[in-house]
XYZ file of C-alpha atoms in Angstrom:
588
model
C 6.126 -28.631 -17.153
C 6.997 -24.952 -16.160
C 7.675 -26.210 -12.544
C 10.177 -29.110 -13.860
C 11.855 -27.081 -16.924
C 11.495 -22.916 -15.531
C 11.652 -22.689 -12.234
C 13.508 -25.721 -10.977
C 16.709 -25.288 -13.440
C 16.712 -21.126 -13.168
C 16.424 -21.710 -8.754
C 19.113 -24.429 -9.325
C 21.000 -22.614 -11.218
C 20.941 -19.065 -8.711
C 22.017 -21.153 -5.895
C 24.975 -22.505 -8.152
C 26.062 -18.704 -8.625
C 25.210 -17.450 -5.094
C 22.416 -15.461 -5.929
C 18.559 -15.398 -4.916
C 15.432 -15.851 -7.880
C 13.289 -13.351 -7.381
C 9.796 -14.059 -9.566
C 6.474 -12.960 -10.732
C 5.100 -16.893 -10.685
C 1.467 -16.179 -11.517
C -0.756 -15.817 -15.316
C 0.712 -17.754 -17.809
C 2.311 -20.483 -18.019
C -0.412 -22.054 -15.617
C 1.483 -21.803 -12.455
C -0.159 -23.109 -8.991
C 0.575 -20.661 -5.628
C 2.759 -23.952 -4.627
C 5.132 -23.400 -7.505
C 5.951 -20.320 -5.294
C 8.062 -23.036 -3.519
C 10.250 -23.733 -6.521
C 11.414 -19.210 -5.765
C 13.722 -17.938 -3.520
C 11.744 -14.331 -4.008
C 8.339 -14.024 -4.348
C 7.136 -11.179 -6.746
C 3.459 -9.930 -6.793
C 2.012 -6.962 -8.961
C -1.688 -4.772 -8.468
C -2.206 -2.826 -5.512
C -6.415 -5.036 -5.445
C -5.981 -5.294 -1.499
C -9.782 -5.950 -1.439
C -10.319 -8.597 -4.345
C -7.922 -11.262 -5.379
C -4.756 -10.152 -6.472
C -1.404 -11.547 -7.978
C 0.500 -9.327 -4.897
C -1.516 -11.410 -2.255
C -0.764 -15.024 -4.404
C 3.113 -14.081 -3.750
C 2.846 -12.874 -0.236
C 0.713 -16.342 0.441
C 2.906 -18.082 -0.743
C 6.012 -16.827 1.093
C 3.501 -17.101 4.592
C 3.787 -20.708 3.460
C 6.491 -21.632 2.845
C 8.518 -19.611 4.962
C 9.976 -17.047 2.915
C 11.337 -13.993 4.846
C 10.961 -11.355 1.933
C 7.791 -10.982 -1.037
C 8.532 -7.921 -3.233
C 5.778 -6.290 -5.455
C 6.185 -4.574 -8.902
C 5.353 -1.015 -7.768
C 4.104 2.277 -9.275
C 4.153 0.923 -13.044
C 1.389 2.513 -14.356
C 1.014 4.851 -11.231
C -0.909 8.776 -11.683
C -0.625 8.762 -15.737
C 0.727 10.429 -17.708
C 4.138 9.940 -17.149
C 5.536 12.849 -14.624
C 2.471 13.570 -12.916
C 2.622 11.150 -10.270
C 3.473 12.770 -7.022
C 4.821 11.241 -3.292
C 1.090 11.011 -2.001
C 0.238 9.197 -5.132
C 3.305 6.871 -4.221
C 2.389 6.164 -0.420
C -1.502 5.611 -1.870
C -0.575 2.622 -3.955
C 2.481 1.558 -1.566
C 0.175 1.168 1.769
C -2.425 -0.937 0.042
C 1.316 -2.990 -0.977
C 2.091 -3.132 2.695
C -1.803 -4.386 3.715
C -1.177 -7.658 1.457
C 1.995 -7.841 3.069
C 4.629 -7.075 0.896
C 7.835 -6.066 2.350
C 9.863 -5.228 -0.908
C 9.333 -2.843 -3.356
C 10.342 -2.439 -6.678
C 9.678 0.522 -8.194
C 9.333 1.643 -12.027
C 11.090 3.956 -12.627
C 13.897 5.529 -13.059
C 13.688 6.803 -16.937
C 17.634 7.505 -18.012
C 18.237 10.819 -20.350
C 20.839 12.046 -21.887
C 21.619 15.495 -21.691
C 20.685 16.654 -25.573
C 16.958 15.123 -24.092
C 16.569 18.319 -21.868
C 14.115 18.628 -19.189
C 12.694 16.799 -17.439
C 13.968 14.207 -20.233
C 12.884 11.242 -21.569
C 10.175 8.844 -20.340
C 8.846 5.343 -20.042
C 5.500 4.102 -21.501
C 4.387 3.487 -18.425
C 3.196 6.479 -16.023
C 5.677 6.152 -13.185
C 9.088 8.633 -13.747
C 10.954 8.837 -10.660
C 14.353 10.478 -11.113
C 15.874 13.762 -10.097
C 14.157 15.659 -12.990
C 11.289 15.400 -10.899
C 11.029 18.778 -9.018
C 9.501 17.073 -5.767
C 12.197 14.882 -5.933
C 13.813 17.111 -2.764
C 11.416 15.448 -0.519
C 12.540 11.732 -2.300
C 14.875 10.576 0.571
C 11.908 11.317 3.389
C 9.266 9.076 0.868
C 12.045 6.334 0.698
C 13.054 6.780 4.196
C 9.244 5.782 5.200
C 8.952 2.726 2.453
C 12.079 1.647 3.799
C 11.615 1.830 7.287
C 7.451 -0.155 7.067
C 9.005 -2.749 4.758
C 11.917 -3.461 7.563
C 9.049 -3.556 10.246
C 7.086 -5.446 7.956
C 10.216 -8.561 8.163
C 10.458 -8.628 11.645
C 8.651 -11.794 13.697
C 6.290 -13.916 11.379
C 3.131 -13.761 9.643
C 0.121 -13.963 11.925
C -2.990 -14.135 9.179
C -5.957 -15.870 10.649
C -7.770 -17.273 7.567
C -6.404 -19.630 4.918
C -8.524 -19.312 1.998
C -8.400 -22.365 -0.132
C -7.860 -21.732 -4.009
C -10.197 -24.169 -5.812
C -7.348 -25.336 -8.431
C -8.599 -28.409 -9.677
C -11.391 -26.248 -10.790
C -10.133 -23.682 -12.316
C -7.947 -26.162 -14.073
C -11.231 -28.177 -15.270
C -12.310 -24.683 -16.658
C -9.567 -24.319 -19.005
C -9.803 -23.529 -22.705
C -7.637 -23.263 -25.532
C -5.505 -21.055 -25.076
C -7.006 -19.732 -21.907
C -4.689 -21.624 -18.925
C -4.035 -18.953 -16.648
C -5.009 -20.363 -12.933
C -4.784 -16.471 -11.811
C -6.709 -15.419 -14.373
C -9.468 -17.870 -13.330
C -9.324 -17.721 -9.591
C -11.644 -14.400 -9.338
C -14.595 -16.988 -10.088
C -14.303 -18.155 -6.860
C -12.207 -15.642 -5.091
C -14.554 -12.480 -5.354
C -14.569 -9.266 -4.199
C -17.658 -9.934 -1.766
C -15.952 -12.840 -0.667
C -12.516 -10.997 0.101
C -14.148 -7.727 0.875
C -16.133 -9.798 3.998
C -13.653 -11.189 5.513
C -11.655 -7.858 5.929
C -14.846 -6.262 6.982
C -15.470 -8.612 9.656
C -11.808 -7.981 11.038
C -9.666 -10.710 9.622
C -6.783 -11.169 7.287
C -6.287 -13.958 4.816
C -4.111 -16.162 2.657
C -4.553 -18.517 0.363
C -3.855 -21.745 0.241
C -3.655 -24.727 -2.435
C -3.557 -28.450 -2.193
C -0.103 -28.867 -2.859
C 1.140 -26.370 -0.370
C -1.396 -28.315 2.263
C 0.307 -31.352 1.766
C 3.818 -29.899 2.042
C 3.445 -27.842 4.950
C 0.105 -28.627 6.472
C -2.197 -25.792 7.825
C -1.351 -23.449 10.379
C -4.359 -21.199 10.407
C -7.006 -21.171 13.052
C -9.638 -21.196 10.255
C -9.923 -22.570 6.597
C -12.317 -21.744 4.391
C -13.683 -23.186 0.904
C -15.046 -20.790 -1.361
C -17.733 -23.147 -3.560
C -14.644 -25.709 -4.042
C -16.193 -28.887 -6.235
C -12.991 -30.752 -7.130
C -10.522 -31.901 -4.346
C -8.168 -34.782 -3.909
C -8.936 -36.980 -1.254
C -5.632 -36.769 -0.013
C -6.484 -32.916 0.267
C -9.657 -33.660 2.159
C -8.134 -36.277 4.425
C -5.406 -33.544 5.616
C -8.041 -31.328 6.624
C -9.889 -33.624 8.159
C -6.812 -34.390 10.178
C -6.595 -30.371 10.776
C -10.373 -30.284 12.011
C -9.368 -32.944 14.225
C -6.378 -31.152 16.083
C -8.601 -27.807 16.590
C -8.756 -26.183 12.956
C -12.255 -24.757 11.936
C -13.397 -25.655 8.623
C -15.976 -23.501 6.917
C -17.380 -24.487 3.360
C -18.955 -21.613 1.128
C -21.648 -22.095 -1.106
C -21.225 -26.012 -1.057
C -19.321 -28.870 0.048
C -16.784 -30.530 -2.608
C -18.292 -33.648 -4.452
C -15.896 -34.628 -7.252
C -12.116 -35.476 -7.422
C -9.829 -33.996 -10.044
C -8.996 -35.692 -13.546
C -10.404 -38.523 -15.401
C -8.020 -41.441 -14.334
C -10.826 -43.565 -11.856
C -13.010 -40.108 -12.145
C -16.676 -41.590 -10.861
C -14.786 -44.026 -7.776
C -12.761 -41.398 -6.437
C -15.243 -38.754 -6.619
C -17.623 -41.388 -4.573
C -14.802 -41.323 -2.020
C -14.648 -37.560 -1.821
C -18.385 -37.076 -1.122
C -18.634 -39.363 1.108
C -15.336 -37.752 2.894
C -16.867 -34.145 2.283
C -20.154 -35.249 3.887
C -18.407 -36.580 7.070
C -16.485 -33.491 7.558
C -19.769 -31.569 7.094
C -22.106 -33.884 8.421
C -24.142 -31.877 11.368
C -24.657 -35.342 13.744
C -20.418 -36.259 13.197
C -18.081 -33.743 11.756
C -17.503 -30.063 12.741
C -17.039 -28.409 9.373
C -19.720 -25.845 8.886
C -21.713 -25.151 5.490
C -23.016 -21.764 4.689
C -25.356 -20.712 2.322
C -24.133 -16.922 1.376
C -21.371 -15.319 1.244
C -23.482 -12.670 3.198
C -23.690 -15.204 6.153
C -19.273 -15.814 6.238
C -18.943 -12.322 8.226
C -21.037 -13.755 11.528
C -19.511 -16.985 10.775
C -16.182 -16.466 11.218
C -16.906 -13.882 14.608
C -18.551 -17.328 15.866
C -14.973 -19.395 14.577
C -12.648 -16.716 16.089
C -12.006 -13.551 17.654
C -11.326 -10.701 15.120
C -8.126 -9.326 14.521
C -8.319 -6.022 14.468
C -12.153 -4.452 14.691
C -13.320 -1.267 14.073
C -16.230 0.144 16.285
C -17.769 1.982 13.328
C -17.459 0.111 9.940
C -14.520 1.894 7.956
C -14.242 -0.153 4.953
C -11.498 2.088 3.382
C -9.125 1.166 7.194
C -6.529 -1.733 6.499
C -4.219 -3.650 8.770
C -1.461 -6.428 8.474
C -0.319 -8.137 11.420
C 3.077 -9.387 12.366
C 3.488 -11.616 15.864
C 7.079 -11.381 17.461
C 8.080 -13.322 20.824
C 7.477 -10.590 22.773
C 5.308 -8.290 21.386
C 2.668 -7.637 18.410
C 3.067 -5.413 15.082
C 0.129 -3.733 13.118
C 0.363 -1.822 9.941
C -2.640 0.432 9.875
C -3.641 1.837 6.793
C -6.516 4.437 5.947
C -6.473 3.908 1.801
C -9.006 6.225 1.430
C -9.239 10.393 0.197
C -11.729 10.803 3.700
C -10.839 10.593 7.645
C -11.530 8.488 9.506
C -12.442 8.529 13.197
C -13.018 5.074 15.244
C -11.318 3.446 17.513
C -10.425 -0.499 17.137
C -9.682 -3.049 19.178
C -6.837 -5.406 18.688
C -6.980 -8.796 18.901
C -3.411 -9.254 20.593
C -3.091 -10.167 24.235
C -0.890 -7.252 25.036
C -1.880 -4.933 27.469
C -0.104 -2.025 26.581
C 1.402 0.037 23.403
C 2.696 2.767 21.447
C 2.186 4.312 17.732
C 5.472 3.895 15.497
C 5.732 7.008 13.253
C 7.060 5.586 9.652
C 8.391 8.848 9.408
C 10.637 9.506 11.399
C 11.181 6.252 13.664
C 9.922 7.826 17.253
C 7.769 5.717 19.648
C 4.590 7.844 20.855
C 2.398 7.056 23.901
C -0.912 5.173 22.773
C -3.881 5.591 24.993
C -6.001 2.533 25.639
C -9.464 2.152 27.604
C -11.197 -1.576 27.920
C -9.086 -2.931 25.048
C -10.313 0.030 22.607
C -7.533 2.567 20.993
C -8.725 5.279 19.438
C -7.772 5.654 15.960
C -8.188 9.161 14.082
C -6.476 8.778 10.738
C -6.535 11.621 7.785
C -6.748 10.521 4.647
C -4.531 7.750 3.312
C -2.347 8.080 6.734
C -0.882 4.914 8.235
C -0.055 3.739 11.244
C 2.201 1.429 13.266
C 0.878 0.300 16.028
C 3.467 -2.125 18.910
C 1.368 -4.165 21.345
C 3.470 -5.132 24.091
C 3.507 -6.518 28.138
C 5.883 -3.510 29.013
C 3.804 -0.090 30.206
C 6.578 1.836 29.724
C 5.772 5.113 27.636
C 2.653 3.747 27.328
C 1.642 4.925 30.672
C 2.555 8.900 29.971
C -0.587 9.353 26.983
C -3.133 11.251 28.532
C -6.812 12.382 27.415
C -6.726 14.455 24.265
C -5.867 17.835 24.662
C -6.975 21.046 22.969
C -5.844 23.309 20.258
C -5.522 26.769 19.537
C -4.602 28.978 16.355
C -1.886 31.155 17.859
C -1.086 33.341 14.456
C -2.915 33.063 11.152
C -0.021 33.236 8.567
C -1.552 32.900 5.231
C -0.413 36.541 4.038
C 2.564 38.301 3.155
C 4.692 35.852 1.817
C 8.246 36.855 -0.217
C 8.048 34.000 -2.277
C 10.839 33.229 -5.102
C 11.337 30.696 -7.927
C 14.621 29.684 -8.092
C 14.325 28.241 -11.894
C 13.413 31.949 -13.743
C 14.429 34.284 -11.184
C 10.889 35.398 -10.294
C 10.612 37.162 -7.000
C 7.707 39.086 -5.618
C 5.715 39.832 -2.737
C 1.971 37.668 -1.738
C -0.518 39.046 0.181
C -2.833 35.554 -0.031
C -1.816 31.917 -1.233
C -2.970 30.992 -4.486
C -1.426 28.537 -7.638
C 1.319 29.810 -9.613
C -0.617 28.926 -12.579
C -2.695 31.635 -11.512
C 0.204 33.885 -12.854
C 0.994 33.674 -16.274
C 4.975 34.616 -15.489
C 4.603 30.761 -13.357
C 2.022 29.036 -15.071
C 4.437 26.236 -17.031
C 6.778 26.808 -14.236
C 8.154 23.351 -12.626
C 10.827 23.391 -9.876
C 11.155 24.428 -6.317
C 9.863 27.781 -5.028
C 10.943 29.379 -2.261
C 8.230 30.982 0.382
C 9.591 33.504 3.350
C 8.041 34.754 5.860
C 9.130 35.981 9.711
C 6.898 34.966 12.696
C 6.454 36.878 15.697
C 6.050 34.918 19.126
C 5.097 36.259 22.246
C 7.289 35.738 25.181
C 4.197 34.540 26.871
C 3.025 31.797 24.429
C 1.731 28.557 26.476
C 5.444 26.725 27.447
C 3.583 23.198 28.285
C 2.381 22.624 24.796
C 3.125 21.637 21.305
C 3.630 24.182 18.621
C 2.407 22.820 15.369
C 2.737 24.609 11.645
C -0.564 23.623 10.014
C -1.497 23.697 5.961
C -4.780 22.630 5.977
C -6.456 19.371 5.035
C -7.227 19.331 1.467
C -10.767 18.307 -0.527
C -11.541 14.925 -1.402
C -11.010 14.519 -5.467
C -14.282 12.364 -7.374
C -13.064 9.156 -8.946
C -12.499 10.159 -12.519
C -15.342 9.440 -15.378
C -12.918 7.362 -17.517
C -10.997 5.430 -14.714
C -12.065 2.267 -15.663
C -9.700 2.852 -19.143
C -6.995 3.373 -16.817
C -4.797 0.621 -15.497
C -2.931 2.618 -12.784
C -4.136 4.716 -9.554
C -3.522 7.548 -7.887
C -4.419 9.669 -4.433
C -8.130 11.232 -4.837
C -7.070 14.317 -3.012
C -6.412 18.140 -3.556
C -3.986 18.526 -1.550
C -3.063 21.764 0.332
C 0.859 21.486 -0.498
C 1.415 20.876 -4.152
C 3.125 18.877 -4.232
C 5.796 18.305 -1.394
C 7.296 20.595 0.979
C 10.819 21.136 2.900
C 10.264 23.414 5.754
C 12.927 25.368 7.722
C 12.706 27.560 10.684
C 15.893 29.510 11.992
C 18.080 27.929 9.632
C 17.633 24.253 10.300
C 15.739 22.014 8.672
C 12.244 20.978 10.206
C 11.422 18.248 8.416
C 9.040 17.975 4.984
C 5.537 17.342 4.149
C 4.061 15.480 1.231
C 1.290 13.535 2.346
C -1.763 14.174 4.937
C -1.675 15.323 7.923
C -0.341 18.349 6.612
C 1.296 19.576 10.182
C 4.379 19.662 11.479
C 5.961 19.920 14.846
C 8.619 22.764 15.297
C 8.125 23.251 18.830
C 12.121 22.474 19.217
C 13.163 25.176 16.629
C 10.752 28.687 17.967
C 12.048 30.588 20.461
C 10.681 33.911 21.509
C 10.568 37.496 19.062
C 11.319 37.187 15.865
C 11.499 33.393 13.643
C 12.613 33.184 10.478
C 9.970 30.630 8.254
C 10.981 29.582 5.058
C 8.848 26.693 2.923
C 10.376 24.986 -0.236
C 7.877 24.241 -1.884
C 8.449 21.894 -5.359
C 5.290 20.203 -7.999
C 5.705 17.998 -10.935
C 7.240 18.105 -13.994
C 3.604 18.140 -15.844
C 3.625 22.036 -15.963
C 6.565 22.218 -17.781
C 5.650 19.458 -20.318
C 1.875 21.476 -20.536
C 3.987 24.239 -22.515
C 5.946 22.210 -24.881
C 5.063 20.215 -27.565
C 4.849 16.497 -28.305
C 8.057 15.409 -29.163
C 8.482 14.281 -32.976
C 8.520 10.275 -32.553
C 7.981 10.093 -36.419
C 12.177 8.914 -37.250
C 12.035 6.971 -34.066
C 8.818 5.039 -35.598
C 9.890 4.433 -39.373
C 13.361 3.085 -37.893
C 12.148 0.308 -35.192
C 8.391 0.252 -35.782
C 5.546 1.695 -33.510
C 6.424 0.186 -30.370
C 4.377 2.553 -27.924
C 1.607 4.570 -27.748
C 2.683 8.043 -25.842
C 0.226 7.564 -22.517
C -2.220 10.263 -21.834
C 0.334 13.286 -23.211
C -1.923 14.522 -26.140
C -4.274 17.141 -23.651
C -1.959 18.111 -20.546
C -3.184 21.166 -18.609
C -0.762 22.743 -15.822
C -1.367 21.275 -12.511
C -2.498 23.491 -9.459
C 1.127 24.385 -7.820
C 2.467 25.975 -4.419
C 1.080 26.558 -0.924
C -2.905 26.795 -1.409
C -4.625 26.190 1.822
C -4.543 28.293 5.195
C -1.002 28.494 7.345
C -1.264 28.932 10.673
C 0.522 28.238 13.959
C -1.234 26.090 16.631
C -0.492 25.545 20.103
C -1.683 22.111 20.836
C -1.726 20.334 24.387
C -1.554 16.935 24.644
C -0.932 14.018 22.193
């Protein structure tokens, strides 16, 4: 009914007016992943990268059925409350976006104010407040500039998952209740976190896949896999048995199917099934393989198929998506977690050579590879884009690490002013401005000065980096389970984003690990002017002010939101905190 009276006439009538029908087709009404088909614009929502999520249902069903473009409902309930989210907090929950492959992103919000509302203005109920009364919002077009520029990579070539995992529909539709007939809502049942955790452990990425989209488009996945699926059609069962036949791998987990859906000719047609089920599976004829335990799938599928992408230490936290163009392979690399990681991985592309992508500022580096294996040192929640390729080209310049070396320590004597009250004083060491109780509520932009001295005779065949230091790893929080939204686990050494200058001219800006940057291009020798903009959130400034008065707003339209988490704010830690030094660093 919602396919034949929602999405068919709203489609039909967006085409009629030139215009695309961008949805979130998942929950309720009880939607299938094939009524994907029926949208121009897939929509998911929830960052779950490693359990079954509504963002993975859209991006599955735009690998499908061919859609170019899946956009995901982004940052909604993102650091709360609303104001304290911060860039890293925004890359965080974006990345584990990009892993599911999502290449759109909608993001809430952008709270309007009036004037009379003051600073930083009004808010929504949700957490997310992205607008220019956000005082790191002078980093914003560097945060956008890297969403935009992995979502464009993220478009190019097509979708090269290796695993179609089969939703058991019929099921879950057998399993509804009153008032409970929600397919998505179901699906976790069958589509665990063990389950989907596995698979990405053993090196693979997934989509799913229903019985109506089989028998639309077919399969074109080098394995398919049935997560203790019962009820099947035996249509359904004969198209994969036509897949198995033409190469496909077929693994069953749990149990093989035994009973077709509905009541119409129910005990007949479920005969037929399990009879069809047993051939498939049937040691002495078919080729489909049975396991036991979901503990078992991992070894399974290394038997079925080369991994993807595998790590050679386990690094559960490390994510990849994979995009296959003519000439040439694409992998988003993501490390979601508040902990480095070092490993190296081997790719599962043909391509002999490649380079890193930086999503920050678009430049190609060298990538080193030795028997297949890249090396793969990530900080905490940095990405990567990795471009496999037949070309060596500036593959062939990456040499063997080099070494570093702390050329000036320059965590003292700072002339540091804040542009909002006029505040200007001298620093001897780096510490929060709510330290000071002139800056404690203070949220804006600072401004941190500083002259560095370099010797004519500094090394001339290396890189000269400005480090910040690396930041602690944050616990999860007690009460996060109450809490709908996420946010980066880390204390970061820059809170919370940073413009940095040198001579003059801009350097570039830092808001989210690793907290270096190279300004090799902008020293010269004597005397170098440093200057470091450094902005936080709006939360300090909210810490010493009241609640506003929602009392008239209430008695007029009703109680139609709860203010989220603003009842107990404390000033966040603020400014340059860690250690600033200059590094001369030799190779990559």
């Amino acid at each position: 009914m919602i396919d034949e009276n929602y999405l068919k006439p709203i489609n039909s009538w967006a085409t009629a007016h030139h215009t695309l029908f961008r949805s979130q087709t998942y929950g309720n009404p009880a939607v299938s992943l094939a009524s994907n088909a029926l949208v121009d614009l897939p929509e998911g929502e929830g960052p779950q990268w490693r359990q079954f999520s509504y963002t993975r249902w859209a991006t599955s069903a735009s690998h499908v059925f061919g859609r170019p473009i899946t956009s995901a409902e982004t940052w909604t309930w993102l650091h709360s409350p609303a104001f304290a989210a911060t860039p890293l907090d925004m890359k965080a929950e974006a990345d584990r976006f990009f892993l599911q492959g999502i290449n759109q992103l909608i993001g809430h919000g952008w709270p309007y104010s009036p004037p009379s509302a003051g600073e930083p203005g009004w808010r929504f109920y949700a957490a997310g407040a992205f607008n220019t009364h956000n005082p790191w919002w002078i980093v914003m077009p560097d945060v956008t500039s890297y969403l935009q520029r992995v979502s464009w990579i993220l478009r190019q070539g097509e979708p090269a998952n290796q695993i179609a995992l089969f939703l058991p529909e019929d099921d879950a539709w057998a399993a509804f209740t009153p008032g409970k007939v929600s397919l998505t809502e179901l699906m976790p049942r069958w589509i665990t976190p063990a389950l989907t955790q596995i698979i990405e452990d053993a090196g693979y990425n997934f989509d799913y896949i229903d019985s109506a989209a089989i028998e639309s488009r077919g399969i074109h996945y080098p394995v398919l896999l049935l997560p203790d699926v019962d009820r099947i059609s035996l249509a359904t069962l004969e198209r994969i048995a036509e897949y198995q036949r033409h190469g496909g791998k077929v693994i069953a987990l749990g149990r093989i199917p035994a009973h077709a859906p509905g009541l119409r000719d129910g005990p007949q047609a479920s005969k037929q099934v399990a009879a069809a089920a047993a051939a498939l599976f049937n040691a002495s004829g078919g080729s489909g393989q049975l396991i036991a335990d979901v503990a078992q799938l991992g070894s399974a599928l290394q038997q079925a198929l080369m991994p993807d992408m595998q790590l050679s230490t386990p690094a559960p936290a490390v994510g990849f998506i994979h995009r296959r163009l003519p000439d040439a392979d694409i992998y988003f690399v993501a490390n979601t977690s508040n902990a480095a990681v070092k490993t190296s991985a081997h790719f599962g592309s043909a391509r002999r050579f490649g380079e890193w992508l930086d999503a920050d500022t678009g430049e190609a580096h060298a990538m080193r590879m030795t028997d297949g294996q890249v090396p793969l040192d990530l900080a905490p929640y940095e990405s990567r884009l990795v471009l496999l390729h037949d070309s060596s080209g500036a593959s062939a310049g990456e040499g063997a690490p080099g070494n570093s070396k702390v050329l000036a320590d320059l965590s003292s004597g700072w002339r540091v002013l804040f542009a909002g009250n006029g505040i200007e004083k001298q620093v001897e060491a780096l510490t929060s401005w709510t330290e000071n109780p002139e800056t404690l509520y203070y949220s804006g932009v600072a401004t941190y000065r500083k002259n560095i001295e370099l010797s004519p005779s500094y090394p001339r065949n290396t890189r000269l980096i400005l480090s910040f230091g690396v930041g602690k790893p944050l616990p999860e929080a007690a009460d996060s389970a109450n809490h709908p939204g996420m946010r980066a686990l880390l204390d970061a050494p820059i809170r919370d984003a940073a413009v940095i200058y040198v001579n003059g001219k801009r350097a570039g800006s830092l808001w989210h690990p690793p907290y270096e940057l190279d300004i090799t291009s902008l020293l010269r020798p004597g005397n170098n002017a440093l200057e470091v903009r450094v902005a936080n959130t709006a939360i300090n400034l909210l810490s010493g002010e009241g609640l506003p008065d929602y009392e008239l707003l209430w008695a007029r339209y009703g109680r139609r939101f709860t203010p989220q988490d603003m009842d107990h704010l404390q000033p966040a830690p603020s400014g340059l905190l860690g250690t600033v030094e200059l590094i001369s660093r030799s190779g990559p």
